mmCIF file of C-alpha atoms in Angstrom:
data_model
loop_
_atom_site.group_PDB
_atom_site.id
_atom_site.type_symbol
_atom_site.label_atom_id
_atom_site.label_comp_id
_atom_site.label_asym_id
_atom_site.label_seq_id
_atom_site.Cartn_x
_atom_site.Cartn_y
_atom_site.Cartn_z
ATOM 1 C CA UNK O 1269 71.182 29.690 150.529
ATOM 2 C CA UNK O 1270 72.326 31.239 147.731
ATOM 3 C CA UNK O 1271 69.590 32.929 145.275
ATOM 4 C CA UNK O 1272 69.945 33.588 142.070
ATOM 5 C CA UNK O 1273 69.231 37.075 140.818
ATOM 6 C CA UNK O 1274 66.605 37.613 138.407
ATOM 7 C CA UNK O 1275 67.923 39.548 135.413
ATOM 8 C CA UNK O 1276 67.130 43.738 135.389
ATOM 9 C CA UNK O 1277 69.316 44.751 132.918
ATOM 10 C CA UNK O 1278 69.872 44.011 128.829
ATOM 11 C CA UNK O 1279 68.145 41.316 127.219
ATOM 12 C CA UNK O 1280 67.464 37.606 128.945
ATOM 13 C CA UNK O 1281 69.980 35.032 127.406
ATOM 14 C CA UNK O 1282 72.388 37.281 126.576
ATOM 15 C CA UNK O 1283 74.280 37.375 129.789
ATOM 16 C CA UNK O 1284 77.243 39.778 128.211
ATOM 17 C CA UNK O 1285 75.266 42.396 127.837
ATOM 18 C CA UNK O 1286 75.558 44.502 130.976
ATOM 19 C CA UNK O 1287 79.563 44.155 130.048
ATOM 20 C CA UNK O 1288 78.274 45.359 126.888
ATOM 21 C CA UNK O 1289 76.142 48.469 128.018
ATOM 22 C CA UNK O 1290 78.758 49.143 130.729
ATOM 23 C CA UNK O 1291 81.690 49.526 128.376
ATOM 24 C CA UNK O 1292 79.366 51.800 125.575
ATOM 25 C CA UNK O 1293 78.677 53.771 128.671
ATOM 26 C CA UNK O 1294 82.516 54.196 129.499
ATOM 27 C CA UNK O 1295 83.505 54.828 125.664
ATOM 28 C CA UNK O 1296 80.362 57.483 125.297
ATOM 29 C CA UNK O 1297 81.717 59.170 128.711
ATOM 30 C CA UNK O 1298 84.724 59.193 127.009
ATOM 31 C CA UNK O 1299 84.054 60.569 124.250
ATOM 32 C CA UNK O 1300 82.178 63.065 125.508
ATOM 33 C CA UNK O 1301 85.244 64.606 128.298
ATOM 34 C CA UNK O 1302 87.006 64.684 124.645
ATOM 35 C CA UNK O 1303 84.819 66.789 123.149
ATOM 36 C CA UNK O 1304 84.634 69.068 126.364
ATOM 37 C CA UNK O 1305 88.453 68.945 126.377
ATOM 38 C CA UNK O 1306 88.679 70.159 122.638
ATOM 39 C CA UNK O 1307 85.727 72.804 122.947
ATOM 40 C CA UNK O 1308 88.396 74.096 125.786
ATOM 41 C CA UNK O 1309 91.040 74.278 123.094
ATOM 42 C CA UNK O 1310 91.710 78.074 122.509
ATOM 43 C CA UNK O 1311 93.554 79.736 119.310
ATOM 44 C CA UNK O 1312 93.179 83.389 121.030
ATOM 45 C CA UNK O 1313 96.322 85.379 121.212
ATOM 46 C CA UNK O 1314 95.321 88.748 122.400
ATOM 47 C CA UNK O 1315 91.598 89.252 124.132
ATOM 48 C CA UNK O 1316 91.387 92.771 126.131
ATOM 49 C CA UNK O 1317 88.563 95.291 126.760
ATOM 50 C CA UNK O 1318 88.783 98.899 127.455
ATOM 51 C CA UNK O 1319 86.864 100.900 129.664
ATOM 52 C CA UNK O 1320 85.926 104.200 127.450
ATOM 53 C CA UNK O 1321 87.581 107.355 128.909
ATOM 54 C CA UNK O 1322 85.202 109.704 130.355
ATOM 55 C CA UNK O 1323 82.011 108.827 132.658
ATOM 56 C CA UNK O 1324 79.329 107.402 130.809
ATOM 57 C CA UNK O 1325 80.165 109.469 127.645
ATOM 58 C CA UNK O 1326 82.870 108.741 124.802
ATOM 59 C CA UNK O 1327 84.444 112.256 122.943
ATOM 60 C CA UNK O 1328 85.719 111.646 119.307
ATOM 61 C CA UNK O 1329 89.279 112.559 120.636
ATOM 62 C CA UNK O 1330 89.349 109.792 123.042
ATOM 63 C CA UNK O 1331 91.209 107.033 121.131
ATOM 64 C CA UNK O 1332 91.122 103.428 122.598
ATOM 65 C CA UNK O 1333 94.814 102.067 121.965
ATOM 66 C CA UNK O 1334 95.499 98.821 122.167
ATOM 67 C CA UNK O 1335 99.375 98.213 122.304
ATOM 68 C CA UNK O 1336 100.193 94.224 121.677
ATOM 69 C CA UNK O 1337 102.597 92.416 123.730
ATOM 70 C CA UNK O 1338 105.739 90.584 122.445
ATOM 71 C CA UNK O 1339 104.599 87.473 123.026
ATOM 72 C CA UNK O 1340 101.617 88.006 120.166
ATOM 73 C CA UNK O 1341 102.943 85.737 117.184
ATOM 74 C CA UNK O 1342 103.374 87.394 113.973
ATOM 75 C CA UNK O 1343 101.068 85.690 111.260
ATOM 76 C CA UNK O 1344 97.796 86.191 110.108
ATOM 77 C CA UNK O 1345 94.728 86.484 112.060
ATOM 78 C CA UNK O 1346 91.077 87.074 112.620
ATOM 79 C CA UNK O 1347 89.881 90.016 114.687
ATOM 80 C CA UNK O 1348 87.022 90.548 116.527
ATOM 81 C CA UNK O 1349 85.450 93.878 118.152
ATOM 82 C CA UNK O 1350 83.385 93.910 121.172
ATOM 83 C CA UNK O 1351 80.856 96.667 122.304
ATOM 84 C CA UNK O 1352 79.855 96.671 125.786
ATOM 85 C CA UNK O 1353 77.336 99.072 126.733
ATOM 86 C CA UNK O 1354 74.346 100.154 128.472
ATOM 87 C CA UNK O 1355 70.370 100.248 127.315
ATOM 88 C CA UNK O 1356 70.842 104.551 127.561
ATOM 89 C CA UNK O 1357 72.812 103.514 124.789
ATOM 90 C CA UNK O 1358 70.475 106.558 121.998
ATOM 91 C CA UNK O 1359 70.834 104.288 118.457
ATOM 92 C CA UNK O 1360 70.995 101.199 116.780
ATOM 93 C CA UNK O 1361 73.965 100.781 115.401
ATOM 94 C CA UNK O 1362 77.302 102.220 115.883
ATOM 95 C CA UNK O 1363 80.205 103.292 113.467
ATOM 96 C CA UNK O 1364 83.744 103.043 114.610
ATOM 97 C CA UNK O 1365 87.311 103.502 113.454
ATOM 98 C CA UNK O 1366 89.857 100.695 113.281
ATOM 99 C CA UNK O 1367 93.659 101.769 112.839
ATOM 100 C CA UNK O 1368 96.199 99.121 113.056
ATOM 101 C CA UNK O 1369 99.549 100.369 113.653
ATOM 102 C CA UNK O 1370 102.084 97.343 112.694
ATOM 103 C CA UNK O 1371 105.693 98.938 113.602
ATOM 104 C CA UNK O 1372 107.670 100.266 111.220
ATOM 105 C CA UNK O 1373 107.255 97.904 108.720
ATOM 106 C CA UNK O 1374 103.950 98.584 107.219
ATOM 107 C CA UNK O 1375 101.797 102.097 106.720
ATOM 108 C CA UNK O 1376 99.231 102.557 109.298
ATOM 109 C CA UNK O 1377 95.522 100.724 107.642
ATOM 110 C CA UNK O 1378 92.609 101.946 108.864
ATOM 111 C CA UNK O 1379 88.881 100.872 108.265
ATOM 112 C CA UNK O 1380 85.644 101.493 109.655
ATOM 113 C CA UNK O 1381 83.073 99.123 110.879
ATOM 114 C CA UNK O 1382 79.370 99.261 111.097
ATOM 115 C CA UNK O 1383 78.097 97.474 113.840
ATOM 116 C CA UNK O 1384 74.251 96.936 114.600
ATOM 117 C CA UNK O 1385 73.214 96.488 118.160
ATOM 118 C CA UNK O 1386 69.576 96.602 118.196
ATOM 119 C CA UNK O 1387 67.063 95.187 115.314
ATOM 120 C CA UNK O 1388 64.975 97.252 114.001
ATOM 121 C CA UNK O 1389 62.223 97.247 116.954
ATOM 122 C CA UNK O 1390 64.631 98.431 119.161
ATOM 123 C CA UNK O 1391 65.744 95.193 120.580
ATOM 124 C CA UNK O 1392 69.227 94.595 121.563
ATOM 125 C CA UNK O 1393 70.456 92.230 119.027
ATOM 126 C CA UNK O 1394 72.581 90.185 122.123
ATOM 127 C CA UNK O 1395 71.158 88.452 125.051
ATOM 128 C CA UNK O 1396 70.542 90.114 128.394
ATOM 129 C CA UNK O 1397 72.256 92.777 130.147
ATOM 130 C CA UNK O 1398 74.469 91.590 133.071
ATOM 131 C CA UNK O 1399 74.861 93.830 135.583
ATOM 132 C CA UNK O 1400 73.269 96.774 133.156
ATOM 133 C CA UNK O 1401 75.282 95.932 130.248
ATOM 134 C CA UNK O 1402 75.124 94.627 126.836
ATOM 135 C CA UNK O 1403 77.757 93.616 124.931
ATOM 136 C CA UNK O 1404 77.776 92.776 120.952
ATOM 137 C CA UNK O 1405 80.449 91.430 118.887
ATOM 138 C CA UNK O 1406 81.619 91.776 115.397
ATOM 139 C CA UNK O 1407 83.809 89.578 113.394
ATOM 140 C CA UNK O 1408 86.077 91.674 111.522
ATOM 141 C CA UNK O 1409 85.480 90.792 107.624
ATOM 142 C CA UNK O 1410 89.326 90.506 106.582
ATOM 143 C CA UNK O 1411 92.295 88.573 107.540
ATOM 144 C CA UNK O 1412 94.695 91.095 110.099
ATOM 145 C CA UNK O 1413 98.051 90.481 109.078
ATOM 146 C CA UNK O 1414 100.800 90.918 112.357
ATOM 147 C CA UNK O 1415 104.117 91.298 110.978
ATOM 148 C CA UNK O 1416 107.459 90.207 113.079
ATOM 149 C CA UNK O 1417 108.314 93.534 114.387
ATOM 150 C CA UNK O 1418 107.355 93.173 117.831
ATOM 151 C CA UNK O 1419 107.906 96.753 118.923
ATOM 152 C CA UNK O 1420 104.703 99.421 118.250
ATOM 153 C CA UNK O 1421 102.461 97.456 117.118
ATOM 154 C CA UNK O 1422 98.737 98.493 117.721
ATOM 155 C CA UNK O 1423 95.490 99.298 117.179
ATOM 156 C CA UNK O 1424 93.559 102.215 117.939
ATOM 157 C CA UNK O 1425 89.511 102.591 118.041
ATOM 158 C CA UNK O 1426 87.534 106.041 117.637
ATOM 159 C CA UNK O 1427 83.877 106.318 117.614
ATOM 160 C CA UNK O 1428 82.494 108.335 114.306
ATOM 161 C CA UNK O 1429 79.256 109.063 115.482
ATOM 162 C CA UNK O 1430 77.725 112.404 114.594
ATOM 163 C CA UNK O 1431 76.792 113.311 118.754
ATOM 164 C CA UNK O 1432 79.699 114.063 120.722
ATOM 165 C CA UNK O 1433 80.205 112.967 123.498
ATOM 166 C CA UNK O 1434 78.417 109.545 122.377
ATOM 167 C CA UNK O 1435 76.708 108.334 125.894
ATOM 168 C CA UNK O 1436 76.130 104.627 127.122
ATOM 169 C CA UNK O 1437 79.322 103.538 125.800
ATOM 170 C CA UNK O 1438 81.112 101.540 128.712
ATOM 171 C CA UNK O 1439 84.187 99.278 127.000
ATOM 172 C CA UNK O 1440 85.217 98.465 123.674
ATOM 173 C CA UNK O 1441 87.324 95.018 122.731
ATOM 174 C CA UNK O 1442 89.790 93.165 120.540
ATOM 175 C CA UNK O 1443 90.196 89.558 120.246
ATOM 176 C CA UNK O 1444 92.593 88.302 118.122
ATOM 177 C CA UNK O 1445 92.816 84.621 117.084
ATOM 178 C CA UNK O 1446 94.069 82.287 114.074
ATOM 179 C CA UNK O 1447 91.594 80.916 112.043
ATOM 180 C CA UNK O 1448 90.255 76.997 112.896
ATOM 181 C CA UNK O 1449 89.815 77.802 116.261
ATOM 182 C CA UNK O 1450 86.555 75.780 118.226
ATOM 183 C CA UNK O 1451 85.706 79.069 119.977
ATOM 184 C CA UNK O 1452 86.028 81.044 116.698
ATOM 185 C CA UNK O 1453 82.171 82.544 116.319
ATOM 186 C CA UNK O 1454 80.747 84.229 113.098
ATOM 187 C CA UNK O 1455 78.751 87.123 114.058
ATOM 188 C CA UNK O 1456 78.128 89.746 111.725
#
């Protein structure tokens, strides 16, 4: 004979209610592979690191030059700069020199960052080293403009530390992206 089931689930007398909870469930699942899709959602047009020239120890003369492909839109941009490096790493903080070479059809502009990597304990400012290495980024203060001209454009990256060579350096970054990006971090 047939039995009927007592009821588990939702509220007695309101027999709609699983139908109820089942379909919130659906719609919150949803909802939530949306918001996974979107946090996917990328605005970066140019990401590469650099391995600094040299083993284990950067010389002032060693430029880092970072040549953009064709296919990087013109417009304007944010910039960010990414230290990787070890804990031999001897200071703090680290001051570098930004160039960006647009082409032909603007003067070369070049500005120098300040980026701190440890607080002022002596604690790298970034979480954990993976495989021995830390890595710190910096969100570049102003706009980059890219102009049209496809051909030369670039950016170059010098250390201006006083020691030379400057040890524990191992790669330095660029990431370009257009503002109103999910992925687009403030770190400063």
């Amino acid at each position: 004979m047939y039995k009927h089931k007592k009821w588990t689930m939702g509220i007695p007398g309101f027999p709609c209610m699983p139908l109820f909870f089942q379909k919130v469930k659906a719609g919150l699942l949803l909802w939530g592979l949306c918001l996974w899709l979107s946090a996917c959602h990328s605005d970066t047009k140019y990401h590469v690191y650099q391995s600094v020239p040299g083993e284990g120890s950067w010389q002032k003369t060693d430029s880092l030059v970072f040549n953009l492909p064709s296919d990087v839109p013109a417009g304007t941009c944010r910039m960010e700069v990414g230290i990787r490096h070890t804990g031999t790493y001897p200071y703090r903080d680290i001051w570098l020199s930004v160039t960006q070479i647009d082409g032909d059809s603007l003067p070369p502009h070049t500005d120098t960052l300040h980026i701190y990597l440890a607080d002022e304990k002596g604690q790298w400012s970034h979480e954990g080293a993976i495989g021995g290495l830390y890595q710190a980024t910096y969100l570049y203060d102003k706009p980059v403009v890219l102009t049209a001209d496809s051909i030369g454009r670039q950016f170059r990256v010098t250390h201006l530390m006083r020691q030379n060579p400057l040890p524990g350096v191992s790669d330095v970054g660029i990431r370009l992206f257009f503002p109103g990006g999910v992925n687009a971090e403030e770190h400063k």
